[in-house]
Amino acid sequence: MTDAEYVNIWMRPERPTRGPKPVYSRAQITEAAVRIADAEGLEAATMRRIAAEIGAGAMSLYRYVPSRDDLVELIADRLQGEVDVEGMPSGDWRADLTRYADGLRAMWLRHPWIVTVQRSLPSFGPNQLRLIERVMGALDPHVSIDENLGLMAMLNGYVEGAVREEISWAEEVRRSGLSESEWMVRSSPRVHQLLESGDYPIFSKIVTEARRLHLSRDDQFRHGLQRVLDCIAAALPSTAEPPTSAHREGYSPTLATRGAGFTRPAM
C-alpha cells in the first residue's frame, strides 16, 4: 500500500520493514503529546515540542507519526482508552451505559482541551473499537444494529453536549476572574429587570421555578442522563429492562424516543 492510500494512522505499519530499528514508539510519542496538552493545551503539542520532551530529533518523529492529523488520531484513541468498560456488557444495559457515560464525561473533564479537536471520520483505532464492542454490546441483544447506532448517537450526543457546555462555562468563569456564584450575583440586576418587565414569561419561570439549575454539575449531568436512558428504554422491548431497574432511585420511564446519526463514540 502506498502512502497515498493510507487514510489513517492505523493502516500504516508502526514498524517499517526497512531501515534502522525504531528507537521510539507511537505510544511513547502519544503519551508525551497528552502530557504537553494537559499542561499547555493541544496546540502546544507540536512535533518539535514532543521531540524535546522525549529527547529525540523533531524530524525523526515523522517516521513514526507522519502528520498532525495522525497525531490527533493517536491522541483521540489514547483518551478513549481511559474510559473503563471492563466487564461490559454485564447484562444490565442501563448500568453499563450509565457507567460508560460517567467515564466519558470524567475523561473529557480531565482533558478539557479536547473540545478543540474536530474529527468526524471514524479511525477504527484499538480503543475506539473496544468501546464499540463493549458499549454497543450492551444493547445488541435487544435491538437491530441500525437502532443501536441511533441510540448510541443520542447518548454520545448528550454526553458531548453536556460536557462541552460544562467546560465552556468553566472557561468563561476563569476568564472573568469571578467565581460562579459571584458571576450570578453580578448578573442579578439584569435578571430582576427582565422579571419586572413581564415580557418574558418562560424566562421568568426558569428563574423562579426551575430546580435543575440549582443542582450541582454532577447532579445536573445525572438528571439529563437518566432522561436519555429513559428514551433508550422506550425504544427497547419490555423484556430488555432488568427487573430491578424500574425501582431504582430517579428512574421514571417516558414514552418519547428519537434516533440520530452515528459516526463514532464521542472522544
PDB file of C-alpha atoms in Angstrom:
ATOM      1  CA  MET A   1       0.000   0.000   0.000  1.00  0.00           C
ATOM      2  CA  THR A   2       1.395   3.405  -0.972  1.00  0.00           C
ATOM      3  CA  ASP A   3       1.421   6.488   1.267  1.00  0.00           C
ATOM      4  CA  ALA A   4      -1.402   7.995  -0.802  1.00  0.00           C
ATOM      5  CA  GLU A   5      -3.639   5.032   0.030  1.00  0.00           C
ATOM      6  CA  TYR A   6      -3.414   5.372   3.817  1.00  0.00           C
ATOM      7  CA  VAL A   7      -6.438   7.190   5.212  1.00  0.00           C
ATOM      8  CA  ASN A   8      -5.483   6.933   8.889  1.00  0.00           C
ATOM      9  CA  ILE A   9      -2.558   6.031  11.074  1.00  0.00           C
ATOM     10  CA  TRP A  10      -3.878   2.567  11.900  1.00  0.00           C
ATOM     11  CA  MET A  11      -3.475   1.457   8.284  1.00  0.00           C
ATOM     12  CA  ARG A  12       0.231   2.260   8.392  1.00  0.00           C
ATOM     13  CA  PRO A  13       2.550  -0.352   9.962  1.00  0.00           C
ATOM     14  CA  GLU A  14       4.170   1.001  13.113  1.00  0.00           C
ATOM     15  CA  ARG A  15       7.486  -0.684  12.426  1.00  0.00           C
ATOM     16  CA  PRO A  16       8.873  -0.030   8.931  1.00  0.00           C
ATOM     17  CA  THR A  17      10.036  -3.099   7.058  1.00  0.00           C
ATOM     18  CA  ARG A  18      13.250  -1.367   6.033  1.00  0.00           C
ATOM     19  CA  GLY A  19      15.753   0.930   7.675  1.00  0.00           C
ATOM     20  CA  PRO A  20      17.140   1.034  11.220  1.00  0.00           C
ATOM     21  CA  LYS A  21      15.293  -0.491  14.150  1.00  0.00           C
ATOM     22  CA  PRO A  22      12.829   2.031  15.661  1.00  0.00           C
ATOM     23  CA  VAL A  23      14.062   3.756  18.817  1.00  0.00           C
ATOM     24  CA  TYR A  24      10.705   5.230  19.835  1.00  0.00           C
ATOM     25  CA  SER A  25       7.090   4.118  19.598  1.00  0.00           C
ATOM     26  CA  ARG A  26       3.752   5.678  18.751  1.00  0.00           C
ATOM     27  CA  ALA A  27       2.628   5.077  22.325  1.00  0.00           C
ATOM     28  CA  GLN A  28       5.631   6.972  23.701  1.00  0.00           C
ATOM     29  CA  ILE A  29       5.015   9.899  21.335  1.00  0.00           C
ATOM     30  CA  THR A  30       1.297   9.934  22.139  1.00  0.00           C
ATOM     31  CA  GLU A  31       1.871   9.917  25.899  1.00  0.00           C
ATOM     32  CA  ALA A  32       4.251  12.877  25.572  1.00  0.00           C
ATOM     33  CA  ALA A  33       1.685  14.742  23.465  1.00  0.00           C
ATOM     34  CA  VAL A  34      -1.042  14.184  26.077  1.00  0.00           C
ATOM     35  CA  ARG A  35       1.247  15.388  28.890  1.00  0.00           C
ATOM     36  CA  ILE A  36       2.028  18.580  26.990  1.00  0.00           C
ATOM     37  CA  ALA A  37      -1.612  19.171  26.061  1.00  0.00           C
ATOM     38  CA  ASP A  38      -2.703  18.701  29.681  1.00  0.00           C
ATOM     39  CA  ALA A  39      -0.216  21.324  30.789  1.00  0.00           C
ATOM     40  CA  GLU A  40      -0.457  23.856  27.973  1.00  0.00           C
ATOM     41  CA  GLY A  41      -3.212  22.908  25.524  1.00  0.00           C
ATOM     42  CA  LEU A  42      -3.254  20.808  22.391  1.00  0.00           C
ATOM     43  CA  GLU A  43      -1.685  23.472  20.184  1.00  0.00           C
ATOM     44  CA  ALA A  44       1.472  23.287  22.283  1.00  0.00           C
ATOM     45  CA  ALA A  45       1.880  19.591  21.434  1.00  0.00           C
ATOM     46  CA  THR A  46       3.948  20.146  18.285  1.00  0.00           C
ATOM     47  CA  MET A  47       6.381  17.599  16.904  1.00  0.00           C
ATOM     48  CA  ARG A  48       9.268  19.837  17.937  1.00  0.00           C
ATOM     49  CA  ARG A  49       7.958  20.077  21.498  1.00  0.00           C
ATOM     50  CA  ILE A  50       7.225  16.348  21.702  1.00  0.00           C
ATOM     51  CA  ALA A  51      10.711  15.581  20.406  1.00  0.00           C
ATOM     52  CA  ALA A  52      12.232  17.747  23.129  1.00  0.00           C
ATOM     53  CA  GLU A  53      10.064  16.003  25.722  1.00  0.00           C
ATOM     54  CA  ILE A  54      11.333  12.535  24.815  1.00  0.00           C
ATOM     55  CA  GLY A  55      14.853  13.548  23.778  1.00  0.00           C
ATOM     56  CA  ALA A  56      14.551  12.956  20.047  1.00  0.00           C
ATOM     57  CA  GLY A  57      15.121  14.936  16.895  1.00  0.00           C
ATOM     58  CA  ALA A  58      11.926  16.553  15.620  1.00  0.00           C
ATOM     59  CA  MET A  59      12.297  15.253  12.078  1.00  0.00           C
ATOM     60  CA  SER A  60      12.940  11.715  13.275  1.00  0.00           C
ATOM     61  CA  LEU A  61       9.450  11.524  14.795  1.00  0.00           C
ATOM     62  CA  TYR A  62       7.838  11.807  11.381  1.00  0.00           C
ATOM     63  CA  ARG A  63       8.994   8.239  10.768  1.00  0.00           C
ATOM     64  CA  TYR A  64       6.511   7.191  13.422  1.00  0.00           C
ATOM     65  CA  VAL A  65       3.758   9.811  13.051  1.00  0.00           C
ATOM     66  CA  PRO A  66       3.792  11.299   9.537  1.00  0.00           C
ATOM     67  CA  SER A  67       1.296  14.157  10.029  1.00  0.00           C
ATOM     68  CA  ARG A  68      -0.560  16.321  12.522  1.00  0.00           C
ATOM     69  CA  ASP A  69      -3.807  14.527  11.653  1.00  0.00           C
ATOM     70  CA  ASP A  70      -2.143  11.227  12.503  1.00  0.00           C
ATOM     71  CA  LEU A  71      -1.055  12.621  15.867  1.00  0.00           C
ATOM     72  CA  VAL A  72      -4.597  13.778  16.630  1.00  0.00           C
ATOM     73  CA  GLU A  73      -5.923  10.313  15.780  1.00  0.00           C
ATOM     74  CA  LEU A  74      -3.440   8.724  18.145  1.00  0.00           C
ATOM     75  CA  ILE A  75      -4.325  11.165  20.921  1.00  0.00           C
ATOM     76  CA  ALA A  76      -8.061  10.647  20.396  1.00  0.00           C
ATOM     77  CA  ASP A  77      -7.738   6.889  20.625  1.00  0.00           C
ATOM     78  CA  ARG A  78      -5.431   7.150  23.633  1.00  0.00           C
ATOM     79  CA  LEU A  79      -8.045   9.204  25.507  1.00  0.00           C
ATOM     80  CA  GLN A  80     -10.836   6.805  24.626  1.00  0.00           C
ATOM     81  CA  GLY A  81      -8.743   4.129  26.292  1.00  0.00           C
ATOM     82  CA  GLU A  82      -9.228   5.918  29.633  1.00  0.00           C
ATOM     83  CA  VAL A  83     -12.933   5.052  29.670  1.00  0.00           C
ATOM     84  CA  ASP A  84     -13.278   1.919  31.792  1.00  0.00           C
ATOM     85  CA  VAL A  85     -15.578  -0.595  30.096  1.00  0.00           C
ATOM     86  CA  GLU A  86     -14.085  -3.708  31.647  1.00  0.00           C
ATOM     87  CA  GLY A  87     -16.752  -6.349  32.216  1.00  0.00           C
ATOM     88  CA  MET A  88     -19.187  -4.853  29.723  1.00  0.00           C
ATOM     89  CA  PRO A  89     -21.660  -5.925  28.596  1.00  0.00           C
ATOM     90  CA  SER A  90     -22.751  -7.084  32.031  1.00  0.00           C
ATOM     91  CA  GLY A  91     -26.347  -7.994  31.172  1.00  0.00           C
ATOM     92  CA  ASP A  92     -27.678  -4.776  32.715  1.00  0.00           C
ATOM     93  CA  TRP A  93     -27.666  -2.324  29.801  1.00  0.00           C
ATOM     94  CA  ARG A  94     -28.752   0.638  31.913  1.00  0.00           C
ATOM     95  CA  ALA A  95     -25.929   0.171  34.413  1.00  0.00           C
ATOM     96  CA  ASP A  96     -23.438  -0.303  31.574  1.00  0.00           C
ATOM     97  CA  LEU A  97     -24.480   2.852  29.713  1.00  0.00           C
ATOM     98  CA  THR A  98     -24.531   4.877  32.935  1.00  0.00           C
ATOM     99  CA  ARG A  99     -21.008   3.753  33.759  1.00  0.00           C
ATOM    100  CA  TYR A 100     -19.844   4.480  30.223  1.00  0.00           C
ATOM    101  CA  ALA A 101     -21.389   7.984  30.186  1.00  0.00           C
ATOM    102  CA  ASP A 102     -19.904   8.830  33.588  1.00  0.00           C
ATOM    103  CA  GLY A 103     -16.492   7.600  32.464  1.00  0.00           C
ATOM    104  CA  LEU A 104     -16.660   9.511  29.201  1.00  0.00           C
ATOM    105  CA  ARG A 105     -17.568  12.740  30.981  1.00  0.00           C
ATOM    106  CA  ALA A 106     -14.773  12.249  33.517  1.00  0.00           C
ATOM    107  CA  MET A 107     -12.263  11.746  30.699  1.00  0.00           C
ATOM    108  CA  TRP A 108     -13.359  14.974  28.984  1.00  0.00           C
ATOM    109  CA  LEU A 109     -13.097  16.916  32.231  1.00  0.00           C
ATOM    110  CA  ARG A 110      -9.577  15.572  32.838  1.00  0.00           C
ATOM    111  CA  HIS A 111      -8.550  16.783  29.389  1.00  0.00           C
ATOM    112  CA  PRO A 112     -10.746  19.823  28.622  1.00  0.00           C
ATOM    113  CA  TRP A 113      -8.561  20.764  25.643  1.00  0.00           C
ATOM    114  CA  ILE A 114     -10.217  18.002  23.643  1.00  0.00           C
ATOM    115  CA  VAL A 115     -13.056  20.425  22.878  1.00  0.00           C
ATOM    116  CA  THR A 116     -10.660  21.911  20.302  1.00  0.00           C
ATOM    117  CA  VAL A 117     -10.372  18.601  18.439  1.00  0.00           C
ATOM    118  CA  GLN A 118     -12.563  18.496  15.334  1.00  0.00           C
ATOM    119  CA  ARG A 119     -12.612  14.961  13.956  1.00  0.00           C
ATOM    120  CA  SER A 120     -15.704  13.309  12.468  1.00  0.00           C
ATOM    121  CA  LEU A 121     -14.407  10.455  10.322  1.00  0.00           C
ATOM    122  CA  PRO A 122     -14.010   7.143  12.182  1.00  0.00           C
ATOM    123  CA  SER A 123     -10.420   5.988  12.536  1.00  0.00           C
ATOM    124  CA  PHE A 124     -11.016   2.466  13.900  1.00  0.00           C
ATOM    125  CA  GLY A 125      -8.241   2.656  16.468  1.00  0.00           C
ATOM    126  CA  PRO A 126      -7.988  -0.158  19.038  1.00  0.00           C
ATOM    127  CA  ASN A 127      -9.538   1.767  21.917  1.00  0.00           C
ATOM    128  CA  GLN A 128     -12.375   3.097  19.773  1.00  0.00           C
ATOM    129  CA  LEU A 129     -13.105  -0.446  18.594  1.00  0.00           C
ATOM    130  CA  ARG A 130     -13.022  -1.645  22.195  1.00  0.00           C
ATOM    131  CA  LEU A 131     -15.657   0.945  23.152  1.00  0.00           C
ATOM    132  CA  ILE A 132     -17.837  -0.009  20.195  1.00  0.00           C
ATOM    133  CA  GLU A 133     -17.725  -3.696  21.074  1.00  0.00           C
ATOM    134  CA  ARG A 134     -18.242  -3.285  24.820  1.00  0.00           C
ATOM    135  CA  VAL A 135     -20.731  -0.389  24.924  1.00  0.00           C
ATOM    136  CA  MET A 136     -22.844  -1.200  21.887  1.00  0.00           C
ATOM    137  CA  GLY A 137     -22.734  -4.807  23.048  1.00  0.00           C
ATOM    138  CA  ALA A 138     -24.978  -3.760  25.949  1.00  0.00           C
ATOM    139  CA  LEU A 139     -27.874  -3.056  23.552  1.00  0.00           C
ATOM    140  CA  ASP A 140     -27.009  -5.579  20.851  1.00  0.00           C
ATOM    141  CA  PRO A 141     -29.216  -8.416  22.222  1.00  0.00           C
ATOM    142  CA  HIS A 142     -32.273  -6.142  22.235  1.00  0.00           C
ATOM    143  CA  VAL A 143     -32.281  -4.031  19.056  1.00  0.00           C
ATOM    144  CA  SER A 144     -31.140  -4.081  15.446  1.00  0.00           C
ATOM    145  CA  ILE A 145     -27.714  -2.679  14.667  1.00  0.00           C
ATOM    146  CA  ASP A 146     -29.276   0.374  12.999  1.00  0.00           C
ATOM    147  CA  GLU A 147     -31.368   1.102  16.077  1.00  0.00           C
ATOM    148  CA  ASN A 148     -28.286   0.541  18.230  1.00  0.00           C
ATOM    149  CA  LEU A 149     -26.324   3.090  16.185  1.00  0.00           C
ATOM    150  CA  GLY A 150     -29.078   5.670  16.577  1.00  0.00           C
ATOM    151  CA  LEU A 151     -29.467   5.158  20.314  1.00  0.00           C
ATOM    152  CA  MET A 152     -25.713   5.339  20.885  1.00  0.00           C
ATOM    153  CA  ALA A 153     -25.544   8.550  18.845  1.00  0.00           C
ATOM    154  CA  MET A 154     -28.206  10.028  21.117  1.00  0.00           C
ATOM    155  CA  LEU A 155     -26.285   9.005  24.236  1.00  0.00           C
ATOM    156  CA  ASN A 156     -22.927  10.219  22.930  1.00  0.00           C
ATOM    157  CA  GLY A 157     -24.509  13.447  21.724  1.00  0.00           C
ATOM    158  CA  TYR A 158     -25.924  14.131  25.178  1.00  0.00           C
ATOM    159  CA  VAL A 159     -22.604  13.447  26.937  1.00  0.00           C
ATOM    160  CA  GLU A 160     -20.591  15.543  24.496  1.00  0.00           C
ATOM    161  CA  GLY A 161     -23.058  18.451  24.538  1.00  0.00           C
ATOM    162  CA  ALA A 162     -23.294  18.476  28.331  1.00  0.00           C
ATOM    163  CA  VAL A 163     -19.569  18.309  28.932  1.00  0.00           C
ATOM    164  CA  ARG A 164     -18.765  20.905  26.253  1.00  0.00           C
ATOM    165  CA  GLU A 165     -21.135  23.302  27.992  1.00  0.00           C
ATOM    166  CA  GLU A 166     -19.554  22.474  31.352  1.00  0.00           C
ATOM    167  CA  ILE A 167     -16.034  23.105  30.033  1.00  0.00           C
ATOM    168  CA  SER A 168     -17.118  26.279  28.237  1.00  0.00           C
ATOM    169  CA  TRP A 169     -18.777  27.636  31.372  1.00  0.00           C
ATOM    170  CA  ALA A 170     -15.679  26.910  33.444  1.00  0.00           C
ATOM    171  CA  GLU A 171     -13.548  28.748  30.884  1.00  0.00           C
ATOM    172  CA  GLU A 172     -15.877  31.768  30.939  1.00  0.00           C
ATOM    173  CA  VAL A 173     -15.681  31.880  34.725  1.00  0.00           C
ATOM    174  CA  ARG A 174     -11.889  31.610  34.571  1.00  0.00           C
ATOM    175  CA  ARG A 175     -11.596  34.452  32.043  1.00  0.00           C
ATOM    176  CA  SER A 176     -13.915  36.708  34.026  1.00  0.00           C
ATOM    177  CA  GLY A 177     -11.933  36.203  37.215  1.00  0.00           C
ATOM    178  CA  LEU A 178     -15.179  35.614  39.102  1.00  0.00           C
ATOM    179  CA  SER A 179     -16.460  32.508  40.810  1.00  0.00           C
ATOM    180  CA  GLU A 180     -19.711  31.065  39.505  1.00  0.00           C
ATOM    181  CA  SER A 181     -21.649  32.451  42.473  1.00  0.00           C
ATOM    182  CA  GLU A 182     -20.040  35.895  42.056  1.00  0.00           C
ATOM    183  CA  TRP A 183     -20.984  35.917  38.380  1.00  0.00           C
ATOM    184  CA  MET A 184     -24.596  35.115  39.289  1.00  0.00           C
ATOM    185  CA  VAL A 185     -24.696  37.900  41.881  1.00  0.00           C
ATOM    186  CA  ARG A 186     -23.389  40.468  39.397  1.00  0.00           C
ATOM    187  CA  SER A 187     -25.966  39.328  36.847  1.00  0.00           C
ATOM    188  CA  SER A 188     -28.877  39.701  39.248  1.00  0.00           C
ATOM    189  CA  PRO A 189     -29.749  43.360  38.402  1.00  0.00           C
ATOM    190  CA  ARG A 190     -30.309  42.386  34.762  1.00  0.00           C
ATOM    191  CA  VAL A 191     -32.338  39.342  35.786  1.00  0.00           C
ATOM    192  CA  HIS A 192     -34.571  41.412  38.054  1.00  0.00           C
ATOM    193  CA  GLN A 193     -35.061  43.951  35.288  1.00  0.00           C
ATOM    194  CA  LEU A 194     -36.241  41.226  32.927  1.00  0.00           C
ATOM    195  CA  LEU A 195     -38.547  39.707  35.537  1.00  0.00           C
ATOM    196  CA  GLU A 196     -40.149  43.051  36.321  1.00  0.00           C
ATOM    197  CA  SER A 197     -40.783  43.801  32.645  1.00  0.00           C
ATOM    198  CA  GLY A 198     -43.236  40.908  32.371  1.00  0.00           C
ATOM    199  CA  ASP A 199     -42.177  40.449  28.733  1.00  0.00           C
ATOM    200  CA  TYR A 200     -40.531  37.065  29.140  1.00  0.00           C
ATOM    201  CA  PRO A 201     -42.861  34.617  30.914  1.00  0.00           C
ATOM    202  CA  ILE A 202     -40.846  31.476  30.084  1.00  0.00           C
ATOM    203  CA  PHE A 203     -37.605  33.077  31.243  1.00  0.00           C
ATOM    204  CA  SER A 204     -39.417  34.133  34.430  1.00  0.00           C
ATOM    205  CA  LYS A 205     -40.490  30.528  35.054  1.00  0.00           C
ATOM    206  CA  ILE A 206     -36.907  29.369  34.583  1.00  0.00           C
ATOM    207  CA  VAL A 207     -35.668  31.865  37.164  1.00  0.00           C
ATOM    208  CA  THR A 208     -38.427  31.408  39.730  1.00  0.00           C
ATOM    209  CA  GLU A 209     -39.460  27.757  39.346  1.00  0.00           C
ATOM    210  CA  ALA A 210     -36.661  25.697  37.813  1.00  0.00           C
ATOM    211  CA  ARG A 211     -34.870  23.464  40.294  1.00  0.00           C
ATOM    212  CA  ARG A 212     -32.447  21.841  37.888  1.00  0.00           C
ATOM    213  CA  LEU A 213     -30.292  24.960  37.640  1.00  0.00           C
ATOM    214  CA  HIS A 214     -29.626  24.819  41.375  1.00  0.00           C
ATOM    215  CA  LEU A 215     -28.264  21.274  41.250  1.00  0.00           C
ATOM    216  CA  SER A 216     -24.549  20.548  41.305  1.00  0.00           C
ATOM    217  CA  ARG A 217     -22.869  19.891  37.961  1.00  0.00           C
ATOM    218  CA  ASP A 218     -22.736  16.193  38.769  1.00  0.00           C
ATOM    219  CA  ASP A 219     -26.446  16.072  39.601  1.00  0.00           C
ATOM    220  CA  GLN A 220     -27.385  18.090  36.521  1.00  0.00           C
ATOM    221  CA  PHE A 221     -25.475  15.646  34.341  1.00  0.00           C
ATOM    222  CA  ARG A 222     -27.016  12.620  36.009  1.00  0.00           C
ATOM    223  CA  HIS A 223     -30.525  14.092  35.769  1.00  0.00           C
ATOM    224  CA  GLY A 224     -30.149  14.601  32.000  1.00  0.00           C
ATOM    225  CA  LEU A 225     -28.508  11.208  31.568  1.00  0.00           C
ATOM    226  CA  GLN A 226     -31.448   9.464  33.225  1.00  0.00           C
ATOM    227  CA  ARG A 227     -33.822  11.168  30.771  1.00  0.00           C
ATOM    228  CA  VAL A 228     -31.708   9.933  27.845  1.00  0.00           C
ATOM    229  CA  LEU A 229     -31.685   6.415  29.271  1.00  0.00           C
ATOM    230  CA  ASP A 230     -35.471   6.615  29.672  1.00  0.00           C
ATOM    231  CA  CYS A 231     -35.712   7.387  25.960  1.00  0.00           C
ATOM    232  CA  ILE A 232     -33.485   4.422  25.162  1.00  0.00           C
ATOM    233  CA  ALA A 233     -35.630   2.207  27.396  1.00  0.00           C
ATOM    234  CA  ALA A 234     -38.730   3.248  25.470  1.00  0.00           C
ATOM    235  CA  ALA A 235     -37.100   2.000  22.253  1.00  0.00           C
ATOM    236  CA  LEU A 236     -36.328  -1.449  23.688  1.00  0.00           C
ATOM    237  CA  PRO A 237     -38.639  -4.435  24.078  1.00  0.00           C
ATOM    238  CA  SER A 238     -40.042  -4.663  27.600  1.00  0.00           C
ATOM    239  CA  THR A 239     -38.065  -7.840  28.233  1.00  0.00           C
ATOM    240  CA  ALA A 240     -34.819  -5.880  27.891  1.00  0.00           C
ATOM    241  CA  GLU A 241     -35.357  -3.926  31.114  1.00  0.00           C
ATOM    242  CA  PRO A 242     -33.738  -5.626  34.138  1.00  0.00           C
ATOM    243  CA  PRO A 243     -36.394  -6.427  36.801  1.00  0.00           C
ATOM    244  CA  THR A 244     -34.932  -4.035  39.373  1.00  0.00           C
ATOM    245  CA  SER A 245     -34.408  -1.074  37.042  1.00  0.00           C
ATOM    246  CA  ALA A 246     -37.909   0.348  37.372  1.00  0.00           C
ATOM    247  CA  HIS A 247     -37.401   0.660  41.123  1.00  0.00           C
ATOM    248  CA  ARG A 248     -34.093   2.491  41.021  1.00  0.00           C
ATOM    249  CA  GLU A 249     -33.921   5.924  42.522  1.00  0.00           C
ATOM    250  CA  GLY A 250     -34.612   8.623  39.966  1.00  0.00           C
ATOM    251  CA  TYR A 251     -35.996   6.241  37.311  1.00  0.00           C
ATOM    252  CA  SER A 252     -39.215   7.307  35.596  1.00  0.00           C
ATOM    253  CA  PRO A 253     -39.947   5.851  32.129  1.00  0.00           C
ATOM    254  CA  THR A 254     -41.107   8.160  29.361  1.00  0.00           C
ATOM    255  CA  LEU A 255     -42.689   7.381  26.010  1.00  0.00           C
ATOM    256  CA  ALA A 256     -40.541   9.712  23.907  1.00  0.00           C
ATOM    257  CA  THR A 257     -37.655   8.432  21.810  1.00  0.00           C
ATOM    258  CA  ARG A 258     -35.692   9.590  18.814  1.00  0.00           C
ATOM    259  CA  GLY A 259     -32.795   8.453  16.631  1.00  0.00           C
ATOM    260  CA  ALA A 260     -29.694  10.216  15.383  1.00  0.00           C
ATOM    261  CA  GLY A 261     -26.774   9.626  13.058  1.00  0.00           C
ATOM    262  CA  PHE A 262     -23.613   7.920  14.279  1.00  0.00           C
ATOM    263  CA  THR A 263     -20.014   8.298  13.242  1.00  0.00           C
ATOM    264  CA  ARG A 264     -18.028   7.054  16.218  1.00  0.00           C
ATOM    265  CA  PRO A 265     -18.239   7.057  20.017  1.00  0.00           C
ATOM    266  CA  ALA A 266     -17.507  10.552  21.359  1.00  0.00           C
ATOM    267  CA  MET A 267     -13.941  11.050  22.272  1.00  0.00           C
TER     268      MET A 267
END
